[in-house]
Amino acid sequence: MRILYHIAVFFSHLTYTLLRLLGRNASHAPGVVAMAICPRYLEMVPKARICICVTGTNGKTTAANMLTDCLTAAGYKTVSNRLGSNIAPGIAAALTNSTNWFGACKADATVFEVDERASRLILPYVKPDFLVVTNIFRDSLKRNANPDYIFSIINDYTPATTKLILNADDLASVALRPDNPRSYYGVAPLEGDITEPINLVSDNSTCPKCDTKLVYDYLRYHHIGHVHCPKCGFASPAADHLFTVPDVHGNVIYDEHNGEKTEYPLISSIVFNIYNESAVIACLSEVGLTNEKIQEIMRNTAVPDTRLKEEKIGDISVIMAMSKGQSCISSCRTFDYVSNEPGNKVVMLVLDDYYDRKNSVEFIGWIYDVDYEFMARPGVVQVAAAGPRCWDHRVRLLMAGVEEDNILCCLDELQCTELVRTDGVDKIYILYDTSTYNLAVKVKEKLIARLKREEAKCE
Amino acid sequence: MRIEILYPEICTLYGDKANGRYLKECLPQEEFIYTPISEYPAFLNADIDVVYICSMSEKNQEKVIEKLNGRRAELDAAFAGNTFFLMTGNAFEIFGKRILREDKSEIAGLGVFDCYSVRQSPKRFNSLTMGNFSDTEIVGYTSRFSHTFECSETPLFEVTLGSGLNPGSKKEGIERENVWATYTLGPLLIANPYFTKKLLAKIGRPADTIPYEEAMVKAYDVKKEEYKKPGLELA
């Protein structure tokens, strides 16, 4: 088996080198090669001194990338899978990058973003020192089924030695592997908190001990918040790292840990990014970095901004915003944000799955878990449902209270750009799914061309 | 008329919840009761005309069975009485004889239906489904970890596309005089306006028109044609 391992390392490196020469990312195939030659590759690769895995429904990419940047800035030679896949071959490829051609580890630290469903094929073999779980929400029913199922996978396959870094405000994940070492992070009451759910989807609303309806001490969105049971006394766990943000539009966040309060720069005012930053600081602290070192590196850290891309033509801003299809929580967050932005807005929905449309028909049940009701807010002057499922979106929008006159339906996304309202409009949002990004870029280009044409006519 | 939505805080997956919401829009004058898991269902000891229960996680299937297990006599009486039951997704499995887990262990079901279900996670079964129900067609979707076998009950419909209770069966769901149960999940009533009209007639509230009917029919017609396109991939 040892010989197989060394052959696997050699060919994995060779594959990597050849693919890089061809200009490819080489973030998946070297792992496929390694695992084909040596099925126990993930287990046999010697691990770096610090091995961190990050999983969860939302925020894992952001948190993993920030951790990679921070550890690199702290002087650790860090290898991650940020350019590649987060399933087993992607992790195997990244592990190859953490070794030399002889199979010895050359990295100080590894940070792997792990797909929560694929974690059963990764965690038992990689045996991370730390596992950050950002949260567990509903996601694609085809892949992820339901949150209980995802919980059971992470719970069953996380090694007993792994220290868990858990979000104390996420009742769906706080109970993972109760006997493992753990550290909870949480965010203390914030401006704008509520105490009653406003989203259609609010899972984990009953006490896991006695089934009584839980009371929220504070709630951010969906089920993220702090709860207690009025009957049996069950409550969200106390945070070992309690983060306080005195002003969400300010620039400081405090971490209260072991009786010590440390100030860090607040790098985003968006609540889910406050959680991502909290997860990163808590993890770095648990890894053993000093507060001073974390302060120093957080000053130069940013949240990767992949969600919003804006361009202004005349008086109208055209903004692309990620809103993952079939993932109700991601879409709810984007719908909420976009509909609350100031000004008159047109929202184009370019969300219909790119692959399902080719040879199948997308199941549209997920849109009934998304708060389309946000689109009935004042200021949203038109919602343009574009794509093969536009008629389903129309029904959903009508049920949500959006006026019929404010709904545009187009089977063809590109044609939709010629029909959306532009008079009296300040912003046009193009909401896209991961599978429709390239299509959304074309939509944006065509829309911008139209706006430029109209602007030229006016001049 | 009194309509009970069972366990809305846990039986809430995959967009099924929209069916209860839509039913309320269809029947604004009727009384809706939402029974949480911490309470006994109203239909066990009061006059309830319609009970709706929808998709839940496998863990919550076991919780619901545990809650209802001690009330077998009342359950049998309710199913033998005039209460009408609508079940979507994997809800009906709990009323079968048993559910077999992946490790071959067994959960005793509530024993109302003559069938049993077998789980097979992590293998997820995803499929479009279509079938003839009376003089209309149902367009639907199923996504589940389990299949149901040896069902001697009358099916709700026979599939013309996709699979029924298990991959080897064309028989989908269960129909009794007072039960319509189907593996079809999501907004079944919204996606199938003609089926919804039949449901309303069945429960004694026939309607010439239903809310958003024109928009629902448009979406239904488009989808029905798509379900018939050649070379369609079901999953």
XYZ file of C-alpha atoms in Angstrom:
694
model
C 0.000 0.000 0.000
C 2.907 2.325 0.767
C 4.234 1.844 -2.774
C 0.791 2.587 -4.190
C 0.747 5.786 -2.176
C 4.056 6.952 -3.610
C 2.989 6.067 -7.152
C -0.253 7.998 -6.551
C 1.640 11.044 -5.290
C 3.950 10.942 -8.291
C 1.180 10.699 -10.880
C -0.978 13.193 -9.056
C 1.866 15.721 -9.156
C 2.514 14.868 -12.782
C -1.141 15.413 -13.668
C -1.087 18.695 -11.805
C 2.025 19.901 -13.612
C 0.731 18.935 -17.057
C -2.663 20.543 -16.481
C -1.064 23.724 -15.205
C 1.085 23.843 -18.338
C -2.177 23.703 -20.272
C -3.460 26.624 -18.244
C -5.996 24.630 -16.216
C -6.750 24.975 -12.495
C -5.747 21.347 -11.904
C -7.838 21.290 -8.779
C -9.786 18.085 -9.350
C -8.140 15.703 -11.829
C -4.919 15.211 -9.807
C -7.134 14.022 -6.976
C -9.062 11.646 -9.235
C -5.758 10.161 -10.419
C -4.415 9.826 -6.873
C -7.552 8.137 -5.540
C -7.761 5.797 -8.530
C -4.212 4.572 -7.923
C -4.397 4.555 -4.144
C -7.965 4.279 -2.790
C -6.710 5.150 0.714
C -4.984 8.297 -0.535
C -6.928 10.757 1.649
C -6.013 8.727 4.718
C -2.387 8.098 3.822
C -1.245 11.592 2.883
C 0.718 12.987 5.829
C -1.197 15.941 7.201
C 0.044 19.404 7.982
C 0.559 20.474 11.593
C -2.744 22.323 11.434
C -5.557 20.738 9.470
C -8.846 22.632 9.310
C -12.029 21.641 7.484
C -14.924 24.030 6.990
C -18.410 22.805 6.182
C -22.016 23.965 6.484
C -24.795 25.075 4.174
C -23.924 28.736 3.790
C -20.724 30.686 4.298
C -18.245 27.828 4.074
C -16.488 29.204 0.994
C -16.145 32.648 2.517
C -14.961 31.315 5.886
C -12.499 28.839 4.332
C -11.013 31.473 2.024
C -10.660 33.958 4.875
C -8.989 31.313 7.052
C -6.569 30.484 4.248
C -5.701 34.152 3.769
C -5.318 34.724 7.500
C -3.069 31.726 8.125
C -0.952 32.664 5.122
C -0.682 36.217 6.427
C 0.297 34.820 9.814
C 3.282 33.153 8.190
C 1.971 29.620 7.800
C 2.627 27.891 4.525
C -1.030 27.150 3.847
C -2.613 24.913 1.224
C -6.328 24.965 0.474
C -8.837 23.814 -2.123
C -10.087 27.332 -2.837
C -9.671 26.946 -6.584
C -11.169 23.526 -6.772
C -13.953 21.228 -5.841
C -15.037 20.607 -2.274
C -15.718 16.904 -2.725
C -13.231 14.070 -2.188
C -11.162 14.418 -5.403
C -10.823 18.161 -4.803
C -9.527 17.526 -1.296
C -7.177 14.833 -2.628
C -5.827 17.267 -5.229
C -5.247 19.893 -2.553
C -3.523 17.314 -0.362
C -1.194 16.539 -3.255
C -0.293 20.231 -3.288
C 0.569 19.978 0.377
C 3.203 17.317 -0.354
C 6.414 17.149 -2.326
C 6.968 14.619 -5.112
C 8.171 12.104 -2.536
C 4.921 12.325 -0.605
C 6.202 14.214 2.417
C 4.136 17.089 3.788
C 5.549 20.505 2.946
C 2.717 22.670 4.316
C 2.307 24.122 7.793
C -1.446 24.302 7.524
C -4.256 23.056 5.307
C -7.728 24.550 5.027
C -10.342 22.539 3.181
C -13.831 23.648 2.327
C -15.876 20.445 2.500
C -19.236 19.849 0.869
C -21.459 18.818 3.742
C -22.945 15.837 1.907
C -19.519 14.658 0.769
C -18.118 14.995 4.277
C -18.737 11.277 4.916
C -16.104 10.474 2.290
C -13.633 13.046 3.584
C -13.732 13.680 7.327
C -13.033 10.106 8.546
C -9.875 9.976 6.407
C -8.543 13.517 6.573
C -9.205 13.569 10.340
C -9.070 17.349 10.695
C -7.813 18.907 13.915
C -10.587 21.488 13.633
C -13.958 21.383 11.928
C -15.779 24.688 11.493
C -19.514 24.229 10.874
C -20.999 27.546 9.783
C -24.654 26.458 9.899
C -27.083 23.824 8.621
C -30.036 24.953 6.532
C -32.297 23.498 3.912
C -30.604 23.206 0.556
C -31.270 21.386 -2.699
C -33.760 18.593 -1.975
C -32.296 16.494 -4.760
C -28.805 16.481 -3.288
C -29.122 17.362 0.364
C -32.599 16.057 1.178
C -33.218 17.810 4.482
C -31.251 19.392 7.368
C -31.694 16.340 9.629
C -30.010 14.197 7.012
C -27.075 16.593 6.646
C -26.743 16.760 10.437
C -26.604 12.969 10.627
C -23.845 12.767 8.011
C -21.595 15.300 9.733
C -22.419 13.794 13.101
C -21.701 10.217 12.053
C -18.497 10.838 10.140
C -16.633 13.441 12.168
C -13.724 11.797 14.029
C -13.927 11.810 17.817
C -10.654 13.714 18.067
C -11.705 16.661 15.921
C -12.365 19.900 17.755
C -15.603 21.475 16.578
C -15.974 25.202 16.054
C -19.738 25.663 16.116
C -22.168 28.513 15.664
C -23.994 28.834 18.986
C -26.800 30.709 17.229
C -27.553 27.842 14.850
C -29.704 25.325 16.661
C -29.414 22.963 13.708
C -25.716 22.305 14.306
C -24.974 23.004 17.984
C -25.751 19.426 18.987
C -23.197 17.846 16.650
C -21.113 15.152 18.350
C -21.706 16.195 21.951
C -18.659 14.307 23.245
C -16.173 15.992 20.933
C -14.073 18.905 22.143
C -15.765 22.098 20.970
C -15.828 25.839 21.025
C -18.941 27.867 20.320
C -18.997 31.284 18.716
C -22.036 33.527 18.787
C -23.065 37.074 18.074
C -24.604 39.051 20.945
C -27.834 41.033 20.371
C -27.597 43.303 17.344
C -29.461 46.362 16.189
C -32.384 45.133 14.079
C -32.856 41.810 15.873
C -36.381 40.428 16.079
C -38.031 37.857 18.345
C -40.604 36.281 16.014
C -39.750 34.536 12.732
C -40.648 36.499 9.613
C -39.405 34.001 7.055
C -41.552 31.248 5.594
C -38.845 28.779 6.527
C -37.887 28.734 10.160
C -36.731 25.250 11.086
C -35.728 24.116 14.574
C -38.595 26.020 16.126
C -39.388 23.350 18.709
C -37.437 22.247 21.750
C -35.236 19.230 20.971
C -35.865 17.949 24.508
C -39.623 18.391 24.991
C -41.044 19.596 21.620
C -42.407 22.824 23.135
C -42.347 25.874 20.872
C -39.091 27.706 21.533
C -38.892 31.371 22.459
C -36.377 33.528 20.640
C -34.352 35.845 22.834
C -33.179 37.317 19.566
C -33.504 36.240 15.975
C -31.671 37.319 12.830
C -33.089 35.349 9.933
C -34.760 31.964 9.513
C -33.700 30.104 12.675
C -30.412 31.913 13.345
C -30.610 33.407 16.802
C -30.684 32.572 20.480
C -33.512 30.491 21.946
C -34.803 29.072 25.176
C -37.552 26.640 26.018
C -40.201 28.103 28.335
C -41.068 24.622 29.599
C -37.916 22.622 30.265
C -35.217 25.292 30.390
C -33.304 24.111 27.312
C -31.408 26.998 25.703
C -28.890 27.760 22.990
C -25.393 27.091 24.302
C -23.386 29.939 25.771
C -20.785 31.177 23.334
C -17.129 30.620 24.246
C -16.375 33.411 21.806
C -19.126 35.976 22.174
C -18.899 38.640 19.485
C -20.359 42.069 20.061
C -20.989 44.611 17.323
C -21.942 47.958 18.868
C -22.857 49.423 15.459
C -23.343 47.212 12.400
C -22.404 50.159 10.204
C -19.342 50.850 12.310
C -15.947 49.269 12.010
C -15.320 47.279 15.172
C -16.277 43.877 16.495
C -15.320 42.600 19.961
C -14.588 39.006 20.890
C -15.181 38.154 24.538
C -13.283 34.971 25.301
C -12.063 33.586 28.613
C -12.939 36.859 30.337
C -10.885 38.907 27.911
C -12.411 41.341 25.422
C -10.477 41.959 22.207
C -11.247 44.464 19.479
C -11.065 43.483 15.804
C -11.968 45.362 12.637
C -15.516 44.672 11.429
C -15.088 43.790 7.791
C -18.723 43.619 6.688
C -22.002 45.015 7.941
C -24.039 42.145 6.477
C -25.180 39.840 9.272
C -24.185 36.563 7.648
C -20.706 37.970 7.051
C -20.498 38.997 10.707
C -21.018 35.312 11.459
C -18.371 34.340 8.914
C -15.865 36.723 10.468
C -16.750 35.452 13.941
C -16.157 31.867 12.814
C -12.765 32.811 11.401
C -11.596 34.686 14.504
C -12.829 31.918 16.805
C -11.060 29.285 14.731
C -7.768 31.212 14.572
C -7.939 31.666 18.308
C -8.557 27.948 18.869
C -5.674 27.117 16.527
C -3.469 29.013 18.939
C -2.819 32.360 17.340
C -2.533 35.194 19.828
C -5.163 37.901 19.894
C -2.528 40.420 18.812
C -1.606 38.313 15.798
C -5.254 37.865 14.833
C -5.810 41.605 15.182
C -2.860 42.279 12.915
C -3.971 39.931 10.150
C -7.671 40.839 10.334
C -6.728 44.439 9.561
C -5.696 43.269 6.096
C -8.500 40.775 5.510
C -11.572 41.310 3.388
C -14.695 39.296 2.756
C -14.370 37.984 -0.801
C -16.974 39.994 -2.695
C -18.432 37.618 -5.234
C -22.074 38.394 -4.725
C -22.622 41.822 -6.201
C -21.248 43.203 -9.453
C -22.498 46.673 -10.372
C -22.293 48.878 -13.467
C -23.973 52.253 -14.002
C -25.382 53.471 -17.334
C -26.856 56.955 -17.136
C -29.054 57.001 -14.073
C -29.583 53.254 -13.916
C -27.383 50.810 -12.055
C -27.263 47.253 -13.345
C -26.332 44.890 -10.564
C -25.723 41.163 -10.663
C -26.479 39.337 -7.453
C -26.016 35.655 -6.655
C -29.223 33.963 -5.558
C -28.665 30.217 -5.608
C -31.540 28.400 -7.256
C -33.009 25.414 -5.408
C -31.487 26.803 -2.229
C -34.205 28.709 -0.468
C -32.056 30.320 2.217
C -29.577 31.847 -0.215
C -32.415 33.203 -2.322
C -34.290 34.538 0.720
C -31.211 36.451 1.833
C -30.764 37.980 -1.612
C -34.480 38.753 -2.052
C -34.507 40.467 1.324
C -31.374 42.505 0.613
C -32.331 43.554 -2.911
C -35.923 44.507 -2.075
C -34.755 46.625 0.847
C -32.259 48.646 -1.169
C -33.235 52.283 -1.716
C -34.723 53.484 -5.007
C -37.045 52.049 -7.627
C -35.915 48.580 -8.582
C -36.539 46.051 -11.295
C -35.596 42.519 -10.294
C -34.841 40.009 -13.029
C -34.984 36.380 -11.939
C -32.486 34.354 -13.968
C -32.648 31.423 -11.599
C -33.959 28.485 -13.590
C -31.471 25.652 -13.499
C -29.307 25.628 -16.606
C -28.892 21.866 -16.719
C -32.446 20.853 -15.851
C -33.805 22.955 -18.689
C -31.819 21.077 -21.322
C -33.252 17.602 -21.003
C -35.532 17.724 -18.003
C -37.983 19.941 -16.154
C -36.861 21.663 -12.977
C -38.832 20.885 -9.818
C -40.040 24.244 -8.639
C -41.169 23.437 -5.091
C -38.235 25.347 -3.621
C -39.724 28.697 -4.654
C -42.505 28.089 -2.143
C -39.880 28.131 0.614
C -38.508 31.467 -0.612
C -39.995 34.709 0.672
C -41.269 36.076 -2.634
C -43.340 38.308 -0.368
C -40.257 40.565 -0.158
C -40.852 41.387 -3.826
C -44.153 43.016 -2.881
C -42.276 45.679 -0.932
C -42.603 49.289 -2.075
C -39.799 50.217 -4.442
C -39.827 46.955 -6.366
C -41.548 48.319 -9.455
C -41.238 45.205 -11.573
C -40.215 41.568 -11.204
C -39.154 39.981 -14.473
C -39.352 36.204 -14.322
C -37.112 34.973 -17.117
C -36.549 31.401 -18.202
C -38.492 28.194 -18.750
C -40.142 28.302 -15.327
C -41.348 31.898 -15.654
C -45.015 30.897 -15.425
C -44.377 29.124 -12.124
C -42.593 32.190 -10.766
C -45.604 34.256 -11.849
C -47.997 32.127 -9.785
C -45.666 32.368 -6.808
C -45.362 36.152 -7.177
C -49.129 36.547 -7.373
C -49.518 34.448 -4.219
C -46.930 36.678 -2.574
C -49.047 39.743 -3.256
C -47.093 41.208 -6.171
C -49.408 43.111 -8.521
C -50.053 41.394 -11.846
C -49.030 44.587 -13.681
C -45.635 44.471 -12.005
C -44.816 40.980 -13.259
C -43.116 40.320 -16.572
C -42.766 36.769 -17.900
C -40.281 35.783 -20.587
C -39.274 32.278 -21.595
C -36.086 33.690 -23.102
C -33.809 35.504 -20.680
C -32.049 37.520 -23.366
C -35.315 38.666 -24.914
C -36.399 39.790 -21.479
C -33.732 42.496 -21.512
C -35.662 44.302 -24.265
C -38.910 44.229 -22.319
C -38.023 45.142 -18.740
C -39.133 48.480 -17.494
C -36.501 51.231 -17.490
C -38.475 54.466 -17.051
C -38.293 55.810 -13.533
C -36.011 52.948 -12.532
C -32.892 53.448 -10.422
C -31.580 49.898 -10.287
C -31.991 46.708 -12.251
C -30.924 43.597 -10.370
C -30.096 40.420 -12.233
C -30.446 37.553 -9.779
C -28.585 34.495 -10.974
C -27.977 30.927 -9.948
C -24.511 29.334 -9.940
C -25.560 27.386 -13.034
C -26.772 30.504 -14.872
C -23.836 32.813 -14.188
C -22.610 32.836 -17.798
C -26.143 33.361 -19.059
C -26.638 36.181 -16.548
C -23.477 37.867 -17.809
C -24.945 37.794 -21.332
C -28.219 39.180 -19.960
C -26.290 41.966 -18.303
C -24.357 42.788 -21.485
C -27.535 42.855 -23.566
C -29.324 44.985 -21.016
C -26.438 47.420 -20.847
C -26.402 47.643 -24.649
C -30.088 48.549 -24.577
C -29.579 51.163 -21.866
C -26.713 52.697 -23.823
C -28.881 52.779 -26.931
C -31.645 54.519 -25.039
C -29.166 56.943 -23.493
C -27.737 57.803 -26.926
C -31.251 58.457 -28.242
C -31.937 60.846 -25.390
C -28.741 62.742 -26.128
C -65.805 22.959 8.063
C -62.702 22.394 10.185
C -59.384 21.662 8.534
C -56.401 20.489 10.551
C -52.827 21.004 9.351
C -50.756 18.479 11.268
C -47.375 19.419 12.753
C -46.677 22.422 10.508
C -43.367 23.163 12.247
C -41.823 19.820 11.274
C -43.983 18.621 8.387
C -42.915 21.458 6.219
C -40.331 20.318 3.711
C -39.892 20.776 -0.034
C -42.535 23.439 -0.546
C -45.382 21.145 0.588
C -46.423 23.735 3.122
C -47.750 25.860 0.279
C -50.592 23.353 -0.159
C -52.006 24.197 3.261
C -51.597 27.868 2.564
C -53.332 27.557 -0.798
C -56.146 25.492 0.672
C -56.767 28.337 3.076
C -56.970 30.784 0.172
C -59.473 28.478 -1.504
C -61.531 28.157 1.676
C -61.226 31.529 3.441
C -64.424 31.043 5.398
C -63.410 27.712 6.920
C -61.654 27.122 10.225
C -58.012 26.056 10.029
C -56.318 24.415 13.012
C -52.537 24.142 13.143
C -51.495 21.415 15.560
C -47.885 21.473 16.771
C -45.952 18.316 17.602
C -46.259 19.056 21.311
C -50.052 18.638 21.159
C -52.394 15.797 20.335
C -54.055 16.136 16.970
C -57.570 17.521 17.059
C -58.882 14.876 14.656
C -58.335 12.196 17.306
C -60.958 13.562 19.633
C -62.974 16.180 17.764
C -64.930 16.569 14.552
C -62.414 17.471 11.912
C -63.410 17.374 8.264
C -60.016 17.456 6.575
C -56.519 16.587 7.798
C -53.436 17.553 5.814
C -49.987 16.182 6.584
C -46.979 16.729 4.375
C -43.306 15.826 3.845
C -41.005 15.508 6.824
C -37.475 14.315 7.526
C -36.873 10.650 8.273
C -36.035 11.575 11.858
C -39.346 13.376 12.210
C -41.239 10.433 10.711
C -40.086 8.461 13.730
C -41.047 11.254 16.090
C -44.566 11.474 14.631
C -45.017 7.714 14.841
C -43.926 7.836 18.474
C -46.440 10.610 19.192
C -49.348 8.825 17.553
C -48.522 5.287 18.572
C -50.370 5.430 21.850
C -53.552 6.548 20.085
C -54.174 3.629 17.783
C -57.846 3.223 18.688
C -58.642 6.877 17.965
C -56.590 6.706 14.769
C -58.486 3.686 13.533
C -61.768 5.393 14.363
C -60.769 8.539 12.480
C -59.743 6.622 9.372
C -62.942 4.606 9.547
C -65.005 7.769 9.939
C -65.765 10.781 7.798
C -62.529 12.724 8.184
C -60.766 13.191 4.854
C -56.968 12.811 4.827
C -54.638 14.424 2.309
C -51.018 13.271 2.502
C -48.081 14.378 0.375
C -44.449 13.287 0.117
C -43.330 10.647 2.576
C -46.133 11.408 5.070
C -48.196 8.323 4.236
C -45.275 5.992 5.067
C -45.853 6.499 8.792
C -49.347 5.048 8.422
C -48.018 1.844 6.858
C -47.169 -1.344 8.718
C -43.474 -0.617 9.159
C -40.473 1.301 7.886
C -37.192 -0.538 7.443
C -34.075 1.492 8.140
C -30.857 1.176 6.159
C -29.318 -0.989 8.904
C -32.275 -3.423 8.581
C -33.762 -2.343 11.900
C -37.481 -1.771 11.852
C -39.820 0.971 12.975
C -43.366 -0.220 13.600
C -45.739 1.980 11.627
C -49.216 3.078 12.629
C -50.756 0.182 10.730
C -53.500 2.023 8.888
C -52.325 1.099 5.389
C -51.430 -2.366 4.188
C -47.892 -1.668 2.971
C -44.365 -1.122 4.243
C -41.530 1.187 3.272
C -37.792 0.666 2.955
C -35.175 3.407 3.304
C -32.030 3.373 1.218
C -30.063 6.519 2.053
C -27.653 7.870 0.924
C -29.245 6.846 -2.361
C -31.695 9.597 -3.195
C -34.473 8.804 -5.620
C -35.404 11.864 -7.685
C -37.918 11.705 -10.493
C -40.524 13.593 -12.420
C -43.867 11.834 -12.275
C -47.014 12.115 -14.283
C -50.194 10.146 -14.142
C -53.863 10.024 -14.967
C -56.183 10.936 -12.166
C -59.830 10.627 -13.144
C -60.117 12.733 -16.323
C -57.078 14.925 -15.626
C -53.325 14.513 -15.560
C -51.160 15.099 -12.508
C -47.719 16.622 -13.100
C -45.488 15.999 -10.143
C -42.117 15.283 -8.688
C -40.761 12.920 -6.086
C -37.510 13.074 -4.148
C -37.029 10.542 -1.392
C -34.839 7.998 0.336
C -37.505 5.301 0.509
C -39.858 3.158 -1.512
C -43.061 1.379 -0.547
C -43.776 -2.271 -1.227
C -46.525 -4.889 -1.095
C -49.243 -2.287 -1.049
C -52.671 -3.838 -1.354
C -54.385 -0.448 -1.238
C -55.973 1.165 -4.293
C -53.473 3.575 -5.877
C -54.321 7.259 -6.143
C -53.261 7.146 -9.784
C -51.164 5.136 -12.212
C -48.057 6.847 -13.506
C -47.521 7.383 -17.195
C -44.101 8.847 -16.504
C -41.682 7.958 -13.738
C -42.268 5.410 -11.014
C -44.984 4.763 -8.522
C -44.598 3.499 -4.972
C -41.331 1.833 -5.942
C -39.213 1.716 -9.100
C -40.943 -1.466 -10.233
C -44.470 -0.162 -9.787
C -46.696 2.113 -11.812
C -49.114 2.427 -8.906
C -48.703 5.755 -7.157
C -50.064 6.685 -3.768
C -53.100 5.406 -1.938
C -56.750 6.173 -2.422
C -59.533 5.317 -0.076
C -62.950 6.865 0.214
C -61.514 9.315 2.720
C -57.783 9.271 1.845
C -55.736 10.774 -0.953
C -52.079 10.041 -0.343
C -49.199 10.471 -2.789
C -45.424 10.457 -2.876
C -45.718 13.581 -5.048
C -44.260 16.481 -3.111
C -44.069 20.238 -3.314
C -46.930 22.558 -4.195
C -49.131 19.773 -5.572
C -52.362 21.768 -5.382
C -50.856 24.854 -7.004
C -49.154 22.905 -9.766
C -52.317 20.915 -10.529
C -55.359 23.190 -10.599
C -57.755 20.558 -11.988
C -56.742 18.076 -9.290
C -57.336 20.813 -6.721
C -60.844 21.387 -8.030
C -61.541 17.674 -7.664
C -60.199 17.793 -4.124
C -62.466 20.701 -3.237
C -65.431 18.834 -4.680
C -64.425 15.726 -2.763
C -64.445 17.546 0.554
C -67.781 19.136 -0.202
C -66.665 22.582 -1.278
C -66.827 22.530 -5.082
C -65.620 25.705 -6.766
C -66.136 27.003 -10.289
C -62.990 29.060 -10.056
C -60.068 28.905 -7.663
C -57.572 31.627 -6.698
C -54.925 32.394 -9.357
C -56.575 29.857 -11.629
C -55.617 31.490 -14.918
C -51.946 31.746 -13.907
C -51.919 28.218 -12.476
C -53.492 26.726 -15.587
C -50.929 28.494 -17.795
C -48.047 27.085 -15.741
C -49.687 23.649 -15.667
C -50.241 23.545 -19.449
C -46.653 24.560 -20.174
C -45.270 22.007 -17.735
C -47.501 19.224 -19.023
C -46.128 19.710 -22.518
C -42.553 19.747 -21.203
C -43.179 16.470 -19.390
C -43.993 14.912 -22.741
C -40.915 16.027 -24.626
C -38.899 13.199 -26.175
C -35.740 12.053 -24.412
C -36.821 13.611 -21.129
C -34.502 12.913 -18.208
C -36.583 12.158 -15.125
C -34.059 12.877 -12.356
